[in-house]
Amino acid sequence: MEWLTLTIDGREVSVPKGTTVLDACRMNNIPIPTLCHAPELTSAGACRLCVVQIEGMRNLPPSCVTQVAQGMKVETQNPKVRNARKTILELLVANHPLDCMTCQKMGDCSLAEYAYDYGVTGTVYQGEKRCLPIDDGNPFILRDPNKCILCGKCIKACTEIQGKSILDFSFRGFDTQVGPAFNLPYNESDCDFCGSCVSVCPVGALTEKQMAGKGRPWEVSKVQTTCPFCGVGCNFDLNVKDGKVIGVTSNPEVPVNGKALCVKGRFGMDMIYSDNRITTPLIRKNGELVPAEWDEALDLVATKLGEIKKTYGPNSIAALSSAHCTNEENYLMQKFMRAVIGTNNVDHCART
Amino acid sequence: MAENQRILVCAGTGCASSGALPIIDILNDEIKRQGLEETVTVVGTGCQGFCEKGPTLVIEPQQILYTRVTGEDVAEIVSQELVKGERVERLLLVDQATQKPVSSMADIRFFSKQHRIVLHNCGVIDPKKIEDYTARDGYKGIEKALKGMSPEEVMEEVKKSGLRGRGGAGFPTGVKWGFCRSTPSDKKYIICNADEGDPGAFMDRSVLEGDPHSVIEGMLIGAYAIGADEGYVYCRAEYPLAIKNLGIAIKQAKEAGYLGDNILGSGFNFHLKIFEGAGAFVCGEETALMASIEGKRGMPRVRPPFPAVSGLWGKPTNINNVETWSNIPHILRNGADWYSQFGTEKSKGTKIFALTGKVNNTGLVEVPMGTTLREIIFDIGDGIQGGKKFKAVQIGGPSGGCLPEDMLDLAVDYDTLTQAGAMVGSGGLVIMDETTCMVDIARYFLNFSKKESCGKCTPCREGTTRMYEILDRITKGEGKEEDLDTLENLAITIKETSLCGLGQFAPSPILATLKYFRHEYLAHIHDHKCPAHNCTALLSYSIDTEKCKMCSLCAKNCPTNCISGDKKTNTPYVIDVENCIKCGTCMDKCKFGAVSRA
């Protein structure tokens, strides 16, 4: 691998060829604010918050899309660069509702974090603000276009993670919005509600509806687990407050799925507390399902299966397994049918 | 008269909109009626450049120009000019300096001071006839290239000519071609950027309307040099005549064997299509333009990769604008040395400007690079309308800047204008006099830029709106001194951090006016006065009772009935300032100069 040497804020560092200036900075623990950049998505270079000064380059190039060149001299914190970033943040805040106290994103909002870092007051530019209707028509995602900073990450997540391309920009300039085609609400579009858009939103424009009002980020502990819904084995973080799961957030560090999840994994965990959950085996007695002990239930199944096999042969029995089970559980299921029962009659709910 | 004559009637968009098209039919009828059809031909040409005086027509070979011609003038022109050889004086141009009518184009400074290379055929040939183009050495350039030059030699010739991109940035054309040529690929594209969008600029439209084959020939030569076999002309849909004439030209060029496969038996293939843009200014930016052709939202993307490496459909692509392409055939036909004799050391050739605003002669003018602004405005433009005082010239459209009187002797080329805080841009040249408010001008251009911002990057999307709002407040007398610092900081940040040229140059009108006309900003802020008496909110009207004859004309015409007075009771007329909407009607109507504005 070819290595390039550059100077960042007077410090000489070496990075592999092809590294962006942003990554070079982050590899060396030099903080650069970003809003439209996400490692798992292609870079748009749109928010312009990551601008730096590079000797010999015109203007202030965005570090997220500028590749390192040998001998490059980068300044990331000089007054000119910090002033440009502050001005950009002031511009964003000037067109952003300042209802942070009640915003679900408070404590996890990149805009708020950078505004604090850069001493943004929100009073420099007084003028027009967007006033767009909130998309509240679905059970999963709350979309507040007035909080949108138009970083475009949700659009890229929809296209590049989920492959759906439901979202794009519409209108122009100050009137630009993000949304499904024809400005339809999510529930009237082809949206799968995978929530990838929510997972990349740096502000409170896209939030998990189920978690609204249930806890602040600093009150929540995140417990990494494997999704029980199917055998893919996606990992995510259960958001736990006071011993109760209040929702799910995806974790970019997990190896199977990264930030991607499906609607069940991201928004289906409320089933944990469902009243309809079966908590003991049930045996039908006189036409009615009656709770039973595990021993009694397993004995009954073994006896019945044994009788059927003896009377009608092993091929009179078939097993239908569930996508809800893990791969290992499904493996055991077919092994049991083939080795113990002696039939190949196995099938799976997700096969069709 | 025995001599064969041609009547060239301008049928460009400008003259067509002032009624030129019916004149062609009326002329033909009248010529037939007077039995002159054997010796006189009527030609509908592209733009002759003198739009404000349109419809215009030129009698050849004498080169007599008639202006503001109507259908009713036709019979007189035919019987007087064509039959008797005498001028119809009332239709001749009046020279503002001598106040005398001038007839010959050689004596009209608007034409005599120009040097037409790109506009060589514009207004002279029928753009719908390929034979008119070939009769004036058309397609000789590509023939020369295909029959005796290697692609490298063609590229070197263009490099040597010193031609720089006429779209605004002024990048050396031959060098740009070289980037695309040297990228290995099985497929390459070339594009003609005809998404001309600057307010007041119409040189590209006029070239496409009046001489479409020159653009096709330029593209053919470029495609040969670069190694491309397919091209697009991206033309805004608001240019229907340009699209129509170019479409006809492409069809004719195909039929004549200049477009298609195995062109002129050389084995070189080139196919050309027109793509109509949907009207976004930002699509003139090359990456947004390509996104638009690909069917995507017209938004710029970050560069690199540059189009020469990864352009249309991911293939190496070279984009030049209409005027650039149209220069190419002339360079090939006459040689780089011939071309580079025109212009300055670093800016070669000529540039077309769209001269508009408060100048006597407005229209399309082509001058060698290095011509001074004074020559353009006071010689070609014949000075300021109504004898008023020149204040500023706005160059380069929404991306350009305003230059004051003491910069009039600046030789116009890419580098001097950029140094002065303006830019050649696409070549819009708006002349302003003492009645133009410079804060309002900046506000006007910012209104344009904010509406045309694509919304992708933060500084341009949010910043242009905020700059506009601050300017709007200043023109209403609500500005504060610190607004100027805010404006300056914002302008510099937007310039330095925006993604594409639209954002990077959107603050130019502000930065240039703050540099040269700061006193006007301060007058609005401190004194609540608009020195040009232009900003309505800062005006006040009053009636001088000494001069008022109590004729009541002002009161009768006041749309808000806020003027009262009575002659019978000898009550002088006064304006109720509270209800006055400052429309100025009273001032216009008063015959005694009793109404004054401050």
mmCIF file of N, CA and C in Angstrom, chain B residues 349-431:
data_model
loop_
_atom_site.group_PDB
_atom_site.id
_atom_site.type_symbol
_atom_site.label_atom_id
_atom_site.label_comp_id
_atom_site.label_asym_id
_atom_site.label_seq_id
_atom_site.Cartn_x
_atom_site.Cartn_y
_atom_site.Cartn_z
ATOM 1 N N GLY B 349 -8.879 36.339 -29.299
ATOM 2 C CA GLY B 349 -10.119 36.314 -30.064
ATOM 3 C C GLY B 349 -11.078 37.419 -29.670
ATOM 4 N N THR B 350 -12.342 37.158 -29.929
ATOM 5 C CA THR B 350 -13.378 38.160 -29.671
ATOM 6 C C THR B 350 -14.323 37.639 -28.596
ATOM 7 N N LYS B 351 -15.175 38.517 -28.118
ATOM 8 C CA LYS B 351 -16.220 38.099 -27.183
ATOM 9 C C LYS B 351 -17.514 38.806 -27.552
ATOM 10 N N ILE B 352 -18.575 38.054 -27.496
ATOM 11 C CA ILE B 352 -19.886 38.674 -27.746
ATOM 12 C C ILE B 352 -20.448 39.158 -26.416
ATOM 13 N N PHE B 353 -20.940 40.365 -26.415
ATOM 14 C CA PHE B 353 -21.611 40.889 -25.227
ATOM 15 C C PHE B 353 -23.052 41.226 -25.562
ATOM 16 N N ALA B 354 -23.909 40.997 -24.588
ATOM 17 C CA ALA B 354 -25.294 41.429 -24.725
ATOM 18 C C ALA B 354 -25.391 42.767 -24.010
ATOM 19 N N LEU B 355 -25.408 43.819 -24.787
ATOM 20 C CA LEU B 355 -25.386 45.179 -24.258
ATOM 21 C C LEU B 355 -26.815 45.630 -23.971
ATOM 22 N N THR B 356 -27.111 45.866 -22.698
ATOM 23 C CA THR B 356 -28.477 46.267 -22.347
ATOM 24 C C THR B 356 -28.437 47.369 -21.296
ATOM 25 N N GLY B 357 -29.594 47.802 -20.901
ATOM 26 C CA GLY B 357 -29.689 48.808 -19.851
ATOM 27 C C GLY B 357 -29.870 50.195 -20.420
ATOM 28 N N LYS B 358 -29.326 51.172 -19.689
ATOM 29 C CA LYS B 358 -29.589 52.577 -20.003
ATOM 30 C C LYS B 358 -28.619 53.129 -21.047
ATOM 31 N N VAL B 359 -28.469 52.408 -22.137
ATOM 32 C CA VAL B 359 -27.532 52.818 -23.172
ATOM 33 C C VAL B 359 -28.338 53.022 -24.456
ATOM 34 N N ASN B 360 -27.880 53.914 -25.319
ATOM 35 C CA ASN B 360 -28.683 54.219 -26.509
ATOM 36 C C ASN B 360 -28.841 53.033 -27.445
ATOM 37 N N ASN B 361 -27.725 52.370 -27.750
ATOM 38 C CA ASN B 361 -27.804 51.205 -28.636
ATOM 39 C C ASN B 361 -27.707 49.926 -27.821
ATOM 40 N N THR B 362 -28.770 49.215 -27.724
ATOM 41 C CA THR B 362 -28.671 47.930 -27.027
ATOM 42 C C THR B 362 -28.722 46.825 -28.063
ATOM 43 N N GLY B 363 -28.117 45.698 -27.721
ATOM 44 C CA GLY B 363 -28.126 44.567 -28.642
ATOM 45 C C GLY B 363 -26.908 43.700 -28.447
ATOM 46 N N LEU B 364 -26.627 42.934 -29.496
ATOM 47 C CA LEU B 364 -25.561 41.953 -29.428
ATOM 48 C C LEU B 364 -24.331 42.514 -30.121
ATOM 49 N N VAL B 365 -23.222 42.562 -29.393
ATOM 50 C CA VAL B 365 -22.024 43.122 -30.008
ATOM 51 C C VAL B 365 -20.838 42.185 -29.826
ATOM 52 N N GLU B 366 -20.047 42.059 -30.869
ATOM 53 C CA GLU B 366 -18.853 41.210 -30.784
ATOM 54 C C GLU B 366 -17.619 42.080 -30.978
ATOM 55 N N VAL B 367 -16.768 42.078 -29.967
ATOM 56 C CA VAL B 367 -15.570 42.926 -30.021
ATOM 57 C C VAL B 367 -14.332 42.104 -29.678
ATOM 58 N N PRO B 368 -13.168 42.540 -30.166
ATOM 59 C CA PRO B 368 -11.956 41.826 -29.772
ATOM 60 C C PRO B 368 -11.744 41.947 -28.268
ATOM 61 N N MET B 369 -11.257 40.903 -27.648
ATOM 62 C CA MET B 369 -10.870 40.962 -26.236
ATOM 63 C C MET B 369 -9.890 42.118 -26.084
ATOM 64 N N GLY B 370 -10.034 42.857 -25.008
ATOM 65 C CA GLY B 370 -9.126 43.984 -24.804
ATOM 66 C C GLY B 370 -9.744 45.318 -25.177
ATOM 67 N N THR B 371 -10.909 45.279 -25.808
ATOM 68 C CA THR B 371 -11.644 46.518 -26.073
ATOM 69 C C THR B 371 -12.024 47.123 -24.719
ATOM 70 N N THR B 372 -11.959 48.437 -24.609
ATOM 71 C CA THR B 372 -12.282 49.017 -23.300
ATOM 72 C C THR B 372 -13.801 49.122 -23.124
ATOM 73 N N LEU B 373 -14.196 49.168 -21.861
ATOM 74 C CA LEU B 373 -15.621 49.328 -21.554
ATOM 75 C C LEU B 373 -16.138 50.630 -22.144
ATOM 76 N N ARG B 374 -15.283 51.647 -22.117
ATOM 77 C CA ARG B 374 -15.700 52.953 -22.648
ATOM 78 C C ARG B 374 -16.050 52.846 -24.137
ATOM 79 N N GLU B 375 -15.206 52.114 -24.884
ATOM 80 C CA GLU B 375 -15.497 51.954 -26.319
ATOM 81 C C GLU B 375 -16.829 51.218 -26.514
ATOM 82 N N ILE B 376 -17.039 50.194 -25.712
ATOM 83 C CA ILE B 376 -18.274 49.413 -25.877
ATOM 84 C C ILE B 376 -19.494 50.272 -25.544
ATOM 85 N N ILE B 377 -19.387 50.998 -24.442
ATOM 86 C CA ILE B 377 -20.572 51.727 -23.962
ATOM 87 C C ILE B 377 -20.796 53.027 -24.740
ATOM 88 N N PHE B 378 -19.707 53.769 -24.964
ATOM 89 C CA PHE B 378 -19.913 55.097 -25.555
ATOM 90 C C PHE B 378 -19.763 55.140 -27.074
ATOM 91 N N ASP B 379 -19.012 54.202 -27.663
ATOM 92 C CA ASP B 379 -18.930 54.179 -29.123
ATOM 93 C C ASP B 379 -20.001 53.248 -29.689
ATOM 94 N N ILE B 380 -19.869 51.969 -29.372
ATOM 95 C CA ILE B 380 -20.832 51.006 -29.908
ATOM 96 C C ILE B 380 -22.218 51.269 -29.326
ATOM 97 N N GLY B 381 -22.240 51.512 -28.025
ATOM 98 C CA GLY B 381 -23.533 51.736 -27.349
ATOM 99 C C GLY B 381 -24.064 53.147 -27.537
ATOM 100 N N ASP B 382 -23.216 54.048 -28.067
ATOM 101 C CA ASP B 382 -23.630 55.431 -28.353
ATOM 102 C C ASP B 382 -24.042 56.191 -27.087
ATOM 103 N N GLY B 383 -23.455 55.843 -25.965
ATOM 104 C CA GLY B 383 -23.676 56.647 -24.757
ATOM 105 C C GLY B 383 -24.952 56.322 -23.998
ATOM 106 N N ILE B 384 -25.168 57.116 -22.965
ATOM 107 C CA ILE B 384 -26.266 56.858 -22.033
ATOM 108 C C ILE B 384 -27.557 57.517 -22.540
ATOM 109 N N GLN B 385 -28.624 56.803 -22.345
ATOM 110 C CA GLN B 385 -29.942 57.302 -22.790
ATOM 111 C C GLN B 385 -30.281 58.627 -22.110
ATOM 112 N N GLY B 386 -30.901 59.492 -22.872
ATOM 113 C CA GLY B 386 -31.435 60.745 -22.334
ATOM 114 C C GLY B 386 -30.357 61.665 -21.788
ATOM 115 N N GLY B 387 -29.110 61.468 -22.216
ATOM 116 C CA GLY B 387 -28.012 62.322 -21.770
ATOM 117 C C GLY B 387 -27.725 62.218 -20.278
ATOM 118 N N LYS B 388 -28.197 61.167 -19.656
ATOM 119 C CA LYS B 388 -27.965 61.048 -18.202
ATOM 120 C C LYS B 388 -26.527 60.632 -17.935
ATOM 121 N N LYS B 389 -26.193 60.632 -16.649
ATOM 122 C CA LYS B 389 -24.815 60.348 -16.266
ATOM 123 C C LYS B 389 -24.630 58.842 -16.066
ATOM 124 N N PHE B 390 -23.534 58.324 -16.601
ATOM 125 C CA PHE B 390 -23.209 56.906 -16.410
ATOM 126 C C PHE B 390 -22.894 56.669 -14.933
ATOM 127 N N LYS B 391 -23.405 55.571 -14.400
ATOM 128 C CA LYS B 391 -23.026 55.250 -13.023
ATOM 129 C C LYS B 391 -22.201 53.972 -12.940
ATOM 130 N N ALA B 392 -22.688 52.896 -13.543
ATOM 131 C CA ALA B 392 -21.972 51.622 -13.389
ATOM 132 C C ALA B 392 -22.320 50.697 -14.540
ATOM 133 N N VAL B 393 -21.446 49.731 -14.714
ATOM 134 C CA VAL B 393 -21.748 48.684 -15.684
ATOM 135 C C VAL B 393 -21.688 47.346 -14.959
ATOM 136 N N GLN B 394 -22.729 46.575 -15.143
ATOM 137 C CA GLN B 394 -22.801 45.260 -14.504
ATOM 138 C C GLN B 394 -22.345 44.243 -15.537
ATOM 139 N N ILE B 395 -21.296 43.509 -15.197
ATOM 140 C CA ILE B 395 -20.740 42.552 -16.158
ATOM 141 C C ILE B 395 -20.829 41.146 -15.602
ATOM 142 N N GLY B 396 -21.259 40.246 -16.436
ATOM 143 C CA GLY B 396 -21.199 38.830 -16.056
ATOM 144 C C GLY B 396 -22.428 38.309 -15.347
ATOM 145 N N GLY B 397 -23.533 39.034 -15.415
ATOM 146 C CA GLY B 397 -24.785 38.513 -14.866
ATOM 147 C C GLY B 397 -24.755 38.346 -13.358
ATOM 148 N N PRO B 398 -25.550 37.388 -12.854
ATOM 149 C CA PRO B 398 -25.688 37.237 -11.404
ATOM 150 C C PRO B 398 -24.369 36.836 -10.738
ATOM 151 N N SER B 399 -23.408 36.374 -11.534
ATOM 152 C CA SER B 399 -22.123 35.977 -10.957
ATOM 153 C C SER B 399 -21.091 37.084 -11.071
ATOM 154 N N GLY B 400 -21.448 38.132 -11.752
ATOM 155 C CA GLY B 400 -20.483 39.189 -12.028
ATOM 156 C C GLY B 400 -20.579 40.322 -11.030
ATOM 157 N N GLY B 401 -20.005 41.441 -11.414
ATOM 158 C CA GLY B 401 -20.011 42.572 -10.491
ATOM 159 C C GLY B 401 -20.272 43.869 -11.215
ATOM 160 N N CYS B 402 -20.426 44.941 -10.427
ATOM 161 C CA CYS B 402 -20.682 46.255 -11.004
ATOM 162 C C CYS B 402 -19.408 47.076 -10.932
ATOM 163 N N LEU B 403 -19.037 47.682 -12.042
ATOM 164 C CA LEU B 403 -17.839 48.509 -12.047
ATOM 165 C C LEU B 403 -18.219 49.973 -12.248
ATOM 166 N N PRO B 404 -17.539 50.888 -11.526
ATOM 167 C CA PRO B 404 -17.892 52.312 -11.587
ATOM 168 C C PRO B 404 -17.194 53.019 -12.751
ATOM 169 N N GLU B 405 -17.452 54.309 -12.828
ATOM 170 C CA GLU B 405 -16.975 55.096 -13.959
ATOM 171 C C GLU B 405 -15.449 55.085 -14.109
ATOM 172 N N ASP B 406 -14.741 55.101 -12.982
ATOM 173 C CA ASP B 406 -13.280 55.180 -13.122
ATOM 174 C C ASP B 406 -12.657 53.860 -13.596
ATOM 175 N N MET B 407 -13.477 52.863 -13.854
ATOM 176 C CA MET B 407 -12.931 51.627 -14.400
ATOM 177 C C MET B 407 -13.296 51.483 -15.878
ATOM 178 N N LEU B 408 -13.847 52.560 -16.452
ATOM 179 C CA LEU B 408 -14.322 52.463 -17.834
ATOM 180 C C LEU B 408 -13.216 52.209 -18.847
ATOM 181 N N ASP B 409 -11.995 52.570 -18.493
ATOM 182 C CA ASP B 409 -10.912 52.368 -19.448
ATOM 183 C C ASP B 409 -10.238 51.006 -19.297
ATOM 184 N N LEU B 410 -10.876 50.170 -18.502
ATOM 185 C CA LEU B 410 -10.390 48.807 -18.329
ATOM 186 C C LEU B 410 -10.557 48.048 -19.653
ATOM 187 N N ALA B 411 -9.456 47.398 -20.063
ATOM 188 C CA ALA B 411 -9.535 46.578 -21.271
ATOM 189 C C ALA B 411 -10.207 45.250 -20.884
ATOM 190 N N VAL B 412 -11.304 44.964 -21.541
ATOM 191 C CA VAL B 412 -12.087 43.799 -21.133
ATOM 192 C C VAL B 412 -11.395 42.506 -21.526
ATOM 193 N N ASP B 413 -10.919 41.776 -20.542
ATOM 194 C CA ASP B 413 -10.540 40.380 -20.770
ATOM 195 C C ASP B 413 -10.734 39.606 -19.465
ATOM 196 N N TYR B 414 -10.527 38.299 -19.516
ATOM 197 C CA TYR B 414 -10.842 37.464 -18.355
ATOM 198 C C TYR B 414 -10.150 37.952 -17.091
ATOM 199 N N ASP B 415 -8.836 38.235 -17.232
ATOM 200 C CA ASP B 415 -8.048 38.489 -16.036
ATOM 201 C C ASP B 415 -8.287 39.875 -15.446
ATOM 202 N N THR B 416 -8.401 40.880 -16.316
ATOM 203 C CA THR B 416 -8.604 42.235 -15.770
ATOM 204 C C THR B 416 -9.960 42.337 -15.072
ATOM 205 N N LEU B 417 -10.976 41.728 -15.659
ATOM 206 C CA LEU B 417 -12.302 41.833 -15.047
ATOM 207 C C LEU B 417 -12.345 41.110 -13.714
ATOM 208 N N THR B 418 -11.722 39.935 -13.632
ATOM 209 C CA THR B 418 -11.722 39.194 -12.378
ATOM 210 C C THR B 418 -10.989 39.996 -11.309
ATOM 211 N N GLN B 419 -9.872 40.598 -11.705
ATOM 212 C CA GLN B 419 -9.117 41.415 -10.741
ATOM 213 C C GLN B 419 -9.950 42.585 -10.232
ATOM 214 N N ALA B 420 -10.791 43.123 -11.111
ATOM 215 C CA ALA B 420 -11.587 44.296 -10.751
ATOM 216 C C ALA B 420 -12.818 43.925 -9.922
ATOM 217 N N GLY B 421 -13.076 42.630 -9.754
ATOM 218 C CA GLY B 421 -14.222 42.217 -8.952
ATOM 219 C C GLY B 421 -15.456 41.904 -9.773
ATOM 220 N N ALA B 422 -15.275 41.812 -11.085
ATOM 221 C CA ALA B 422 -16.388 41.387 -11.937
ATOM 222 C C ALA B 422 -15.931 40.128 -12.667
ATOM 223 N N MET B 423 -16.598 39.725 -13.703
ATOM 224 C CA MET B 423 -16.097 38.620 -14.515
ATOM 225 C C MET B 423 -16.700 38.705 -15.903
ATOM 226 N N VAL B 424 -16.015 38.106 -16.881
ATOM 227 C CA VAL B 424 -16.562 38.110 -18.234
ATOM 228 C C VAL B 424 -17.900 37.362 -18.224
ATOM 229 N N GLY B 425 -17.923 36.266 -17.470
ATOM 230 C CA GLY B 425 -19.151 35.473 -17.393
ATOM 231 C C GLY B 425 -19.594 35.087 -18.782
ATOM 232 N N SER B 426 -20.878 35.032 -18.975
ATOM 233 C CA SER B 426 -21.347 34.685 -20.303
ATOM 234 C C SER B 426 -21.372 35.923 -21.197
ATOM 235 N N GLY B 427 -21.218 37.100 -20.617
ATOM 236 C CA GLY B 427 -21.109 38.297 -21.438
ATOM 237 C C GLY B 427 -22.270 39.268 -21.359
ATOM 238 N N GLY B 428 -22.995 39.224 -20.288
ATOM 239 C CA GLY B 428 -24.055 40.213 -20.086
ATOM 240 C C GLY B 428 -23.409 41.536 -19.700
ATOM 241 N N LEU B 429 -23.897 42.618 -20.263
ATOM 242 C CA LEU B 429 -23.318 43.935 -19.996
ATOM 243 C C LEU B 429 -24.492 44.888 -19.774
ATOM 244 N N VAL B 430 -24.806 45.149 -18.505
ATOM 245 C CA VAL B 430 -25.962 45.994 -18.208
ATOM 246 C C VAL B 430 -25.466 47.365 -17.779
ATOM 247 N N ILE B 431 -25.882 48.374 -18.512
ATOM 248 C CA ILE B 431 -25.411 49.734 -18.241
ATOM 249 C C ILE B 431 -26.409 50.440 -17.324
#
